[in-house]
Tab-separated table of C-alpha atoms in Angstrom:
chain	number	residue	atom	x	y	z
K	152	ASP	CA	0.552	0.369	0.256
K	153	GLN	CA	1.552	2.651	-1.562
K	154	GLN	CA	0.920	5.999	1.290
K	155	VAL	CA	2.306	8.580	-0.993
K	156	LYS	CA	2.271	8.920	-4.190
K	157	GLN	CA	4.010	10.537	-7.075
K	158	ASN	CA	1.816	9.880	-10.126
K	159	SER	CA	3.837	11.318	-12.621
K	160	PRO	CA	7.763	10.013	-12.954
K	161	SER	CA	9.353	11.798	-15.406
K	162	LEU	CA	8.749	15.638	-16.277
K	163	SER	CA	10.115	18.038	-18.873
K	164	VAL	CA	10.181	21.630	-19.084
K	165	GLN	CA	12.135	24.557	-20.810
K	166	GLU	CA	14.901	26.398	-18.553
K	167	GLY	CA	13.391	29.442	-17.442
K	168	ARG	CA	9.600	28.490	-16.925
K	169	ILE	CA	7.946	26.778	-13.214
K	170	SER	CA	8.298	23.414	-12.447
K	171	ILE	CA	5.305	21.697	-10.764
K	172	LEU	CA	6.158	18.363	-9.212
K	173	ASN	CA	3.166	17.161	-7.322
K	174	CYS	CA	1.973	13.756	-4.486
K	175	ASP	CA	-0.318	13.140	-2.679
K	176	TYR	CA	-0.752	11.402	0.312
K	177	THR	CA	-3.105	8.848	2.096
K	178	ASN	CA	-2.932	8.607	5.238
K	179	SER	CA	-4.365	11.103	7.194
K	180	MET	CA	-2.202	11.006	10.342
K	181	PHE	CA	0.810	12.700	7.756
K	182	ASP	CA	1.102	16.619	9.161
K	183	TYR	CA	5.136	16.922	8.109
K	184	PHE	CA	5.878	16.622	4.325
K	185	LEU	CA	9.267	17.243	2.605
K	186	TRP	CA	10.294	17.090	-0.721
K	187	TYR	CA	14.754	15.895	-1.767
K	188	LYS	CA	16.429	15.571	-4.604
K	189	LYS	CA	19.168	13.083	-5.912
K	190	TYR	CA	20.951	13.396	-7.983
K	191	PRO	CA	22.490	10.135	-10.199
K	192	ALA	CA	25.768	8.309	-7.920
K	193	GLU	CA	24.269	10.950	-5.210
K	194	GLY	CA	22.547	10.048	-2.637
K	195	PRO	CA	18.850	12.504	-1.589
K	196	THR	CA	19.443	15.529	-0.592
K	197	PHE	CA	17.322	17.652	2.082
K	198	LEU	CA	14.935	20.423	-0.184
K	199	ILE	CA	12.127	22.304	2.061
K	200	SER	CA	9.876	20.768	4.100
K	201	ILE	CA	6.212	22.563	5.123
K	202	SER	CA	4.323	21.669	8.179
K	203	SER	CA	0.134	20.732	8.726
K	204	ILE	CA	0.120	24.389	10.296
K	205	LYS	CA	0.456	25.577	7.230
K	206	ASP	CA	-0.271	25.662	3.881
K	207	LYS	CA	2.826	27.275	1.689
K	208	ASN	CA	5.946	27.050	2.755
K	209	GLU	CA	9.062	28.779	0.400
K	210	ASP	CA	12.753	28.909	0.018
K	211	GLY	CA	14.331	30.553	-2.753
K	212	ARG	CA	13.302	29.657	-6.237
K	213	PHE	CA	11.990	26.477	-4.608
K	214	THR	CA	7.666	26.626	-3.024
K	215	VAL	CA	5.955	23.488	-1.295
K	216	PHE	CA	2.797	24.385	-1.205
K	217	LEU	CA	0.223	22.441	1.182
K	218	ASN	CA	-3.690	21.158	0.004
K	219	LYS	CA	-4.668	18.830	3.929
K	220	SER	CA	-7.837	18.756	2.446
K	221	ALA	CA	-6.905	17.154	-0.794
K	222	LYS	CA	-4.070	15.536	1.158
K	223	HIS	CA	-2.251	16.687	-2.265
K	224	LEU	CA	1.261	18.822	-2.087
K	225	SER	CA	3.434	20.482	-5.247
K	226	LEU	CA	6.337	21.720	-5.170
K	227	HIS	CA	7.506	24.683	-7.641
K	228	ILE	CA	11.183	25.814	-9.122
K	229	VAL	CA	10.710	28.885	-10.318
K	230	PRO	CA	12.838	29.362	-12.211
K	231	SER	CA	13.385	25.742	-13.201
K	232	GLN	CA	17.403	26.276	-14.308
K	233	PRO	CA	19.094	23.597	-16.018
K	234	GLY	CA	20.921	22.382	-12.382
K	235	ASP	CA	17.418	21.077	-11.565
K	236	SER	CA	17.387	18.121	-13.468
K	237	ALA	CA	17.103	15.391	-10.843
K	238	VAL	CA	14.834	12.809	-9.063
K	239	TYR	CA	12.811	14.569	-6.745
K	240	PHE	CA	10.853	12.395	-3.813
K	241	CYS	CA	7.989	13.882	-1.939
K	242	ALA	CA	8.160	12.403	1.928
K	243	ALA	CA	5.664	12.020	4.704
K	244	SER	CA	5.997	11.471	8.119
K	245	ALA	CA	3.316	11.282	10.946
K	246	LYS	CA	3.153	12.623	14.904
K	247	THR	CA	2.914	9.293	16.473
K	248	SER	CA	6.278	8.699	14.263
K	249	TYR	CA	8.012	10.797	12.948
K	250	ASP	CA	11.264	9.353	12.738
K	251	LYS	CA	8.766	7.023	10.114
K	252	VAL	CA	9.552	9.124	7.314
K	253	ILE	CA	8.083	7.380	4.421
K	254	PHE	CA	9.004	8.518	0.222
K	255	GLY	CA	7.036	8.970	-2.654
K	256	PRO	CA	8.802	6.696	-5.622
K	257	GLY	CA	10.260	10.097	-7.131
K	258	THR	CA	10.189	12.342	-9.811
K	259	SER	CA	12.593	13.259	-12.317
K	260	LEU	CA	12.709	15.576	-13.928
K	261	SER	CA	14.589	17.438	-16.863
K	262	VAL	CA	15.464	20.979	-17.437
K	263	ILE	CA	16.005	21.908	-21.612
K	264	PRO	CA	18.079	24.348	-21.739
Y	284	ASP	CA	28.849	16.248	0.433
Y	285	SER	CA	26.052	15.413	3.145
Y	286	GLY	CA	29.262	14.364	5.831
Y	287	VAL	CA	27.253	11.254	5.891
Y	288	THR	CA	29.665	7.893	4.507
Y	289	GLN	CA	28.590	4.728	3.670
Y	290	THR	CA	30.806	1.833	2.790
Y	291	PRO	CA	31.525	-0.281	0.628
Y	292	LYS	CA	30.544	1.950	-2.903
Y	293	HIS	CA	29.630	-1.983	-3.656
Y	294	LEU	CA	28.896	-5.669	-2.878
Y	295	ILE	CA	28.367	-8.418	-5.654
Y	296	THR	CA	27.712	-11.385	-3.681
Y	297	ALA	CA	25.726	-14.656	-4.451
Y	298	THR	CA	23.029	-16.177	-3.300
Y	299	GLY	CA	22.994	-17.672	0.457
Y	300	GLN	CA	25.915	-15.714	1.095
Y	301	ARG	CA	25.724	-12.760	4.724
Y	302	VAL	CA	27.426	-9.018	4.231
Y	303	THR	CA	27.513	-5.840	6.145
Y	304	LEU	CA	27.022	-2.702	5.281
Y	305	ARG	CA	28.691	0.335	6.707
Y	306	CYS	CA	27.522	4.153	7.906
Y	307	SER	CA	29.509	6.643	9.966
Y	308	PRO	CA	26.084	9.816	10.539
Y	309	ARG	CA	27.694	12.934	10.784
Y	310	SER	CA	29.364	14.745	13.399
Y	311	GLY	CA	27.331	14.979	15.811
Y	312	ASP	CA	24.134	13.750	14.936
Y	313	LEU	CA	22.858	10.941	17.312
Y	314	SER	CA	19.621	8.733	14.529
Y	315	VAL	CA	21.083	6.736	11.680
Y	316	TYR	CA	18.155	5.608	8.762
Y	317	TRP	CA	18.284	2.558	6.241
Y	318	TYR	CA	16.692	2.690	3.585
Y	319	GLN	CA	16.781	-0.190	0.439
Y	320	GLN	CA	15.487	1.445	-3.105
Y	321	SER	CA	14.626	-1.129	-5.020
Y	322	LEU	CA	15.127	-0.786	-9.495
Y	323	ASP	CA	11.957	1.259	-10.081
Y	324	GLN	CA	10.388	1.346	-6.621
Y	325	GLY	CA	11.202	4.802	-3.905
Y	326	LEU	CA	13.048	4.047	-0.650
Y	327	GLN	CA	11.864	2.206	1.174
Y	328	PHE	CA	12.320	2.490	4.689
Y	329	LEU	CA	14.191	-0.273	6.961
Y	330	ILE	CA	15.144	0.940	10.440
Y	331	HIS	CA	16.184	3.707	12.267
Y	332	TYR	CA	18.488	3.793	15.544
Y	333	TYR	CA	18.518	7.045	17.986
Y	334	ASN	CA	21.936	7.061	20.365
Y	335	GLY	CA	22.220	3.681	20.231
Y	336	GLU	CA	18.839	1.815	20.267
Y	337	GLU	CA	16.261	0.981	17.559
Y	338	ARG	CA	13.558	3.339	17.779
Y	339	ALA	CA	11.738	2.333	14.881
Y	340	LYS	CA	11.124	-0.797	12.761
Y	341	GLY	CA	9.892	-0.606	8.830
Y	342	ASN	CA	9.574	-3.144	5.773
Y	343	ILE	CA	12.810	-5.674	7.227
Y	344	LEU	CA	13.159	-8.361	6.226
Y	345	GLU	CA	13.861	-11.341	9.336
Y	346	ARG	CA	17.344	-11.743	7.991
Y	347	PHE	CA	17.909	-8.686	7.843
Y	348	SER	CA	19.788	-6.742	11.599
Y	349	ALA	CA	20.920	-3.140	12.228
Y	350	GLN	CA	23.508	-1.853	15.223
Y	351	GLN	CA	24.447	1.511	16.218
Y	352	PHE	CA	27.953	1.280	18.545
Y	353	PRO	CA	28.386	3.573	21.475
Y	354	ASP	CA	30.492	5.418	18.672
Y	355	LEU	CA	27.257	6.103	16.489
Y	356	HIS	CA	28.021	4.191	13.458
Y	357	SER	CA	25.543	2.022	12.785
Y	358	GLU	CA	25.852	-1.579	10.624
Y	359	LEU	CA	23.510	-3.266	8.500
Y	360	ASN	CA	23.948	-6.815	7.929
Y	361	LEU	CA	22.083	-8.925	4.930
Y	362	SER	CA	21.894	-12.595	5.833
Y	363	SER	CA	21.006	-15.431	3.579
Y	364	LEU	CA	20.800	-13.413	0.406
Y	365	GLU	CA	18.582	-14.178	-2.242
Y	366	LEU	CA	18.764	-12.086	-6.339
Y	367	GLY	CA	15.516	-10.005	-4.883
Y	368	ASP	CA	17.829	-8.125	-2.299
Y	369	SER	CA	19.556	-7.112	-4.859
Y	370	ALA	CA	19.489	-2.763	-4.163
Y	371	LEU	CA	20.664	0.531	-3.494
Y	372	TYR	CA	21.016	0.778	0.295
Y	373	PHE	CA	20.971	3.968	1.714
Y	374	CYS	CA	22.686	5.489	5.605
Y	375	ALA	CA	20.652	8.894	6.524
Y	376	SER	CA	21.284	10.924	10.332
Y	377	SER	CA	19.826	13.305	11.397
Y	378	VAL	CA	20.050	15.596	14.835
Y	379	GLY	CA	16.994	14.845	16.678
Y	380	PRO	CA	14.863	11.119	16.920
Y	381	ASN	CA	12.158	13.246	14.952
Y	382	ASN	CA	11.548	15.776	12.198
Y	383	SER	CA	14.863	16.861	11.337
Y	384	PRO	CA	15.915	16.400	8.324
Y	385	LEU	CA	18.100	12.910	6.557
Y	386	HIS	CA	21.173	13.107	5.568
Y	387	PHE	CA	22.315	10.403	3.197
Y	388	GLY	CA	25.247	8.931	1.973
Y	389	ASN	CA	25.987	7.936	-1.321
Y	390	GLY	CA	24.572	4.350	-1.436
Y	391	THR	CA	26.397	0.677	-1.025
Y	392	ARG	CA	24.934	-0.736	-4.284
Y	393	LEU	CA	23.500	-4.793	-3.589
Y	394	THR	CA	23.681	-7.287	-6.825
Y	395	VAL	CA	23.210	-10.859	-5.965
Y	396	THR	CA	23.976	-13.393	-8.420
């Protein structure tokens, strides 16, 4: 049972445009969400997080939006740069088990120069 | 560089064998997590240790075991290996036990032949 879903395995975007990566979750107990970026032959690196008490968190070119009623979050990258080409993982954890971070399958983003 | 060190980088072994994967967390981090990434799958949570004690277990097989030592490094032991155990195994560390972003190592690629 996949509790964190990323239904788009891949996404291509032109340099300078907006990249929108989507994530859906099924467990209503999840209240903390994170995005990680992964380059080939490296481990994932933390990008940005959001708590369920917020609906938006921004860090430079990266913004995460949370829609609790829809159990949906999205990561916006504006403007997209070729160096953003990577696999992006959505992850979530619950108040009852914060140390059990559940990851989605990832979306591969290609930013075309 | 995340500061998390995993050894070895690659491991090739035969079915039925036993291997040990090693992880040194970032300096100051007390938590160590183990994740498995199989082909075309996301990161599957295996187990979490905090300051030497097991905190949470995920979908970890009985053939697998882990421990965290007093110097905070961790080892993941995989025994009676099967072809399906071939995967990337990631270790991650964080400062605290809850809600801290994870810092991942570059993984150990295990191939079982």
